[in-house]
C-alpha cells in the first residue's frame, strides 16, 4: 500500500465516520421520547463495550484478557466509557511493555 492509498483510506474512513454520526443525530429527531427508548439508549454503551470485550476474553491472550477485564471493571464502577476503555488500553500496553 502506498502513502497515497493509506491517506485516501484515512480520509474516506473519516468522512464515513462523520456522516454515520451526523445521520444518527438527524434520525434521532424522529425517535419517540418514551420510557422504552430511554432505557434502550441508556444501556447501549454497555452492550457495545461487551461486544468489544468478548473477543478479547476468548482470544486466549493474557494481555488482551487483562485489558478487557480492567475495562469492564472500570465500566462497572460507572466510570466514563472512554476512561474505561483507556484503562484497558493502558493495561495492554503496560503488559506488553513489561513482557517484551
PDB file of C-alpha atoms in Angstrom:
ATOM      1  CA  UNK A   1       0.000   0.000   0.000  1.00  0.00           C
ATOM      2  CA  UNK A   2       1.382   3.378  -0.959  1.00  0.00           C
ATOM      3  CA  UNK A   3       1.255   6.507   1.177  1.00  0.00           C
ATOM      4  CA  UNK A   4      -1.375   7.999  -1.120  1.00  0.00           C
ATOM      5  CA  UNK A   5      -3.586   4.930  -0.718  1.00  0.00           C
ATOM      6  CA  UNK A   6      -3.169   4.997   3.047  1.00  0.00           C
ATOM      7  CA  UNK A   7      -4.094   8.686   3.258  1.00  0.00           C
ATOM      8  CA  UNK A   8      -7.041   8.134   0.928  1.00  0.00           C
ATOM      9  CA  UNK A   9      -8.287   5.323   3.185  1.00  0.00           C
ATOM     10  CA  UNK A  10      -7.865   7.501   6.290  1.00  0.00           C
ATOM     11  CA  UNK A  11      -9.766  10.407   4.740  1.00  0.00           C
ATOM     12  CA  UNK A  12     -12.562   8.142   3.468  1.00  0.00           C
ATOM     13  CA  UNK A  13     -12.938   6.491   6.865  1.00  0.00           C
ATOM     14  CA  UNK A  14     -13.115   9.926   8.477  1.00  0.00           C
ATOM     15  CA  UNK A  15     -15.808  11.061   6.051  1.00  0.00           C
ATOM     16  CA  UNK A  16     -17.806   7.855   6.535  1.00  0.00           C
ATOM     17  CA  UNK A  17     -17.489   8.164  10.306  1.00  0.00           C
ATOM     18  CA  UNK A  18     -18.668  11.776  10.220  1.00  0.00           C
ATOM     19  CA  UNK A  19     -21.712  11.027   8.070  1.00  0.00           C
ATOM     20  CA  UNK A  20     -22.605   7.997  10.184  1.00  0.00           C
ATOM     21  CA  UNK A  21     -22.675  10.162  13.291  1.00  0.00           C
ATOM     22  CA  UNK A  22     -24.433  13.083  11.580  1.00  0.00           C
ATOM     23  CA  UNK A  23     -27.018  10.693  10.164  1.00  0.00           C
ATOM     24  CA  UNK A  24     -27.646   9.241  13.613  1.00  0.00           C
ATOM     25  CA  UNK A  25     -28.148  12.687  15.116  1.00  0.00           C
ATOM     26  CA  UNK A  26     -30.509  13.625  12.296  1.00  0.00           C
ATOM     27  CA  UNK A  27     -32.525  10.408  12.599  1.00  0.00           C
ATOM     28  CA  UNK A  28     -32.693  10.746  16.410  1.00  0.00           C
ATOM     29  CA  UNK A  29     -35.174  13.586  15.980  1.00  0.00           C
ATOM     30  CA  UNK A  30     -37.814  11.086  14.875  1.00  0.00           C
ATOM     31  CA  UNK A  31     -37.342   8.620  17.739  1.00  0.00           C
ATOM     32  CA  UNK A  32     -40.196   8.963  20.216  1.00  0.00           C
ATOM     33  CA  UNK A  33     -39.293  10.056  23.755  1.00  0.00           C
ATOM     34  CA  UNK A  34     -40.734   7.033  25.528  1.00  0.00           C
ATOM     35  CA  UNK A  35     -39.502   5.009  28.503  1.00  0.00           C
ATOM     36  CA  UNK A  36     -38.541   2.145  26.185  1.00  0.00           C
ATOM     37  CA  UNK A  37     -36.213   4.292  24.081  1.00  0.00           C
ATOM     38  CA  UNK A  38     -34.730   5.946  27.179  1.00  0.00           C
ATOM     39  CA  UNK A  39     -33.824   2.506  28.587  1.00  0.00           C
ATOM     40  CA  UNK A  40     -32.582   1.343  25.199  1.00  0.00           C
ATOM     41  CA  UNK A  41     -30.191   4.254  24.764  1.00  0.00           C
ATOM     42  CA  UNK A  42     -29.032   4.201  28.381  1.00  0.00           C
ATOM     43  CA  UNK A  43     -27.896   0.569  28.039  1.00  0.00           C
ATOM     44  CA  UNK A  44     -26.392   0.923  24.561  1.00  0.00           C
ATOM     45  CA  UNK A  45     -22.852   1.903  25.687  1.00  0.00           C
ATOM     46  CA  UNK A  46     -22.671  -1.122  27.981  1.00  0.00           C
ATOM     47  CA  UNK A  47     -23.742  -3.523  25.261  1.00  0.00           C
ATOM     48  CA  UNK A  48     -21.223  -2.060  22.830  1.00  0.00           C
ATOM     49  CA  UNK A  49     -18.481  -2.383  25.419  1.00  0.00           C
ATOM     50  CA  UNK A  50     -19.356  -6.048  25.984  1.00  0.00           C
ATOM     51  CA  UNK A  51     -19.355  -6.659  22.230  1.00  0.00           C
ATOM     52  CA  UNK A  52     -15.852  -5.201  22.029  1.00  0.00           C
ATOM     53  CA  UNK A  53     -14.526  -7.025  25.121  1.00  0.00           C
ATOM     54  CA  UNK A  54     -15.801 -10.563  24.476  1.00  0.00           C
ATOM     55  CA  UNK A  55     -13.410 -11.327  21.572  1.00  0.00           C
ATOM     56  CA  UNK A  56     -10.516 -10.335  23.853  1.00  0.00           C
ATOM     57  CA  UNK A  57     -11.686 -12.788  26.523  1.00  0.00           C
ATOM     58  CA  UNK A  58     -11.886 -15.682  24.076  1.00  0.00           C
ATOM     59  CA  UNK A  59      -8.600 -14.829  22.340  1.00  0.00           C
ATOM     60  CA  UNK A  60      -6.583 -16.730  24.937  1.00  0.00           C
ATOM     61  CA  UNK A  61      -4.003 -13.924  25.060  1.00  0.00           C
ATOM     62  CA  UNK A  62      -3.287 -12.863  28.647  1.00  0.00           C
ATOM     63  CA  UNK A  63      -2.622  -9.218  27.728  1.00  0.00           C
ATOM     64  CA  UNK A  64      -5.969  -8.857  25.956  1.00  0.00           C
ATOM     65  CA  UNK A  65      -7.837 -10.707  28.685  1.00  0.00           C
ATOM     66  CA  UNK A  66      -6.317  -8.407  31.332  1.00  0.00           C
ATOM     67  CA  UNK A  67      -7.184  -5.322  29.268  1.00  0.00           C
ATOM     68  CA  UNK A  68     -10.768  -6.453  28.745  1.00  0.00           C
ATOM     69  CA  UNK A  69     -11.142  -7.311  32.434  1.00  0.00           C
ATOM     70  CA  UNK A  70      -9.840  -3.897  33.560  1.00  0.00           C
ATOM     71  CA  UNK A  71     -12.089  -2.159  31.033  1.00  0.00           C
ATOM     72  CA  UNK A  72     -15.172  -3.984  32.283  1.00  0.00           C
ATOM     73  CA  UNK A  73     -14.278  -3.450  35.952  1.00  0.00           C
ATOM     74  CA  UNK A  74     -13.836   0.278  35.396  1.00  0.00           C
ATOM     75  CA  UNK A  75     -17.115   0.448  33.471  1.00  0.00           C
ATOM     76  CA  UNK A  76     -18.909  -1.405  36.276  1.00  0.00           C
ATOM     77  CA  UNK A  77     -17.728   1.302  38.660  1.00  0.00           C
ATOM     78  CA  UNK A  78     -19.702   3.750  36.483  1.00  0.00           C
ATOM     79  CA  UNK A  79     -16.565   5.366  35.094  1.00  0.00           C
ATOM     80  CA  UNK A  80     -16.883   7.233  31.822  1.00  0.00           C
ATOM     81  CA  UNK A  81     -16.846   4.809  28.873  1.00  0.00           C
ATOM     82  CA  UNK A  82     -13.844   6.489  27.240  1.00  0.00           C
ATOM     83  CA  UNK A  83     -11.883   6.386  30.517  1.00  0.00           C
ATOM     84  CA  UNK A  84     -12.805   2.732  30.991  1.00  0.00           C
ATOM     85  CA  UNK A  85     -11.517   1.885  27.538  1.00  0.00           C
ATOM     86  CA  UNK A  86      -8.378   3.959  28.138  1.00  0.00           C
ATOM     87  CA  UNK A  87      -7.733   1.914  31.281  1.00  0.00           C
ATOM     88  CA  UNK A  88      -7.934  -1.287  29.265  1.00  0.00           C
ATOM     89  CA  UNK A  89      -5.639   0.069  26.567  1.00  0.00           C
ATOM     90  CA  UNK A  90      -3.103   1.158  29.186  1.00  0.00           C
ATOM     91  CA  UNK A  91      -3.274  -2.279  30.787  1.00  0.00           C
ATOM     92  CA  UNK A  92      -2.475  -3.993  27.482  1.00  0.00           C
ATOM     93  CA  UNK A  93       0.307  -1.503  26.733  1.00  0.00           C
ATOM     94  CA  UNK A  94       1.907  -1.959  30.159  1.00  0.00           C
ATOM     95  CA  UNK A  95       1.595  -5.741  29.923  1.00  0.00           C
ATOM     96  CA  UNK A  96       3.349  -5.750  26.553  1.00  0.00           C
ATOM     97  CA  UNK A  97       5.998  -3.288  27.718  1.00  0.00           C
ATOM     98  CA  UNK A  98       6.826  -5.354  30.815  1.00  0.00           C
ATOM     99  CA  UNK A  99       6.661  -8.670  28.970  1.00  0.00           C
ATOM    100  CA  UNK A 100       8.646  -7.514  25.960  1.00  0.00           C
TER     101      UNK A 100
END
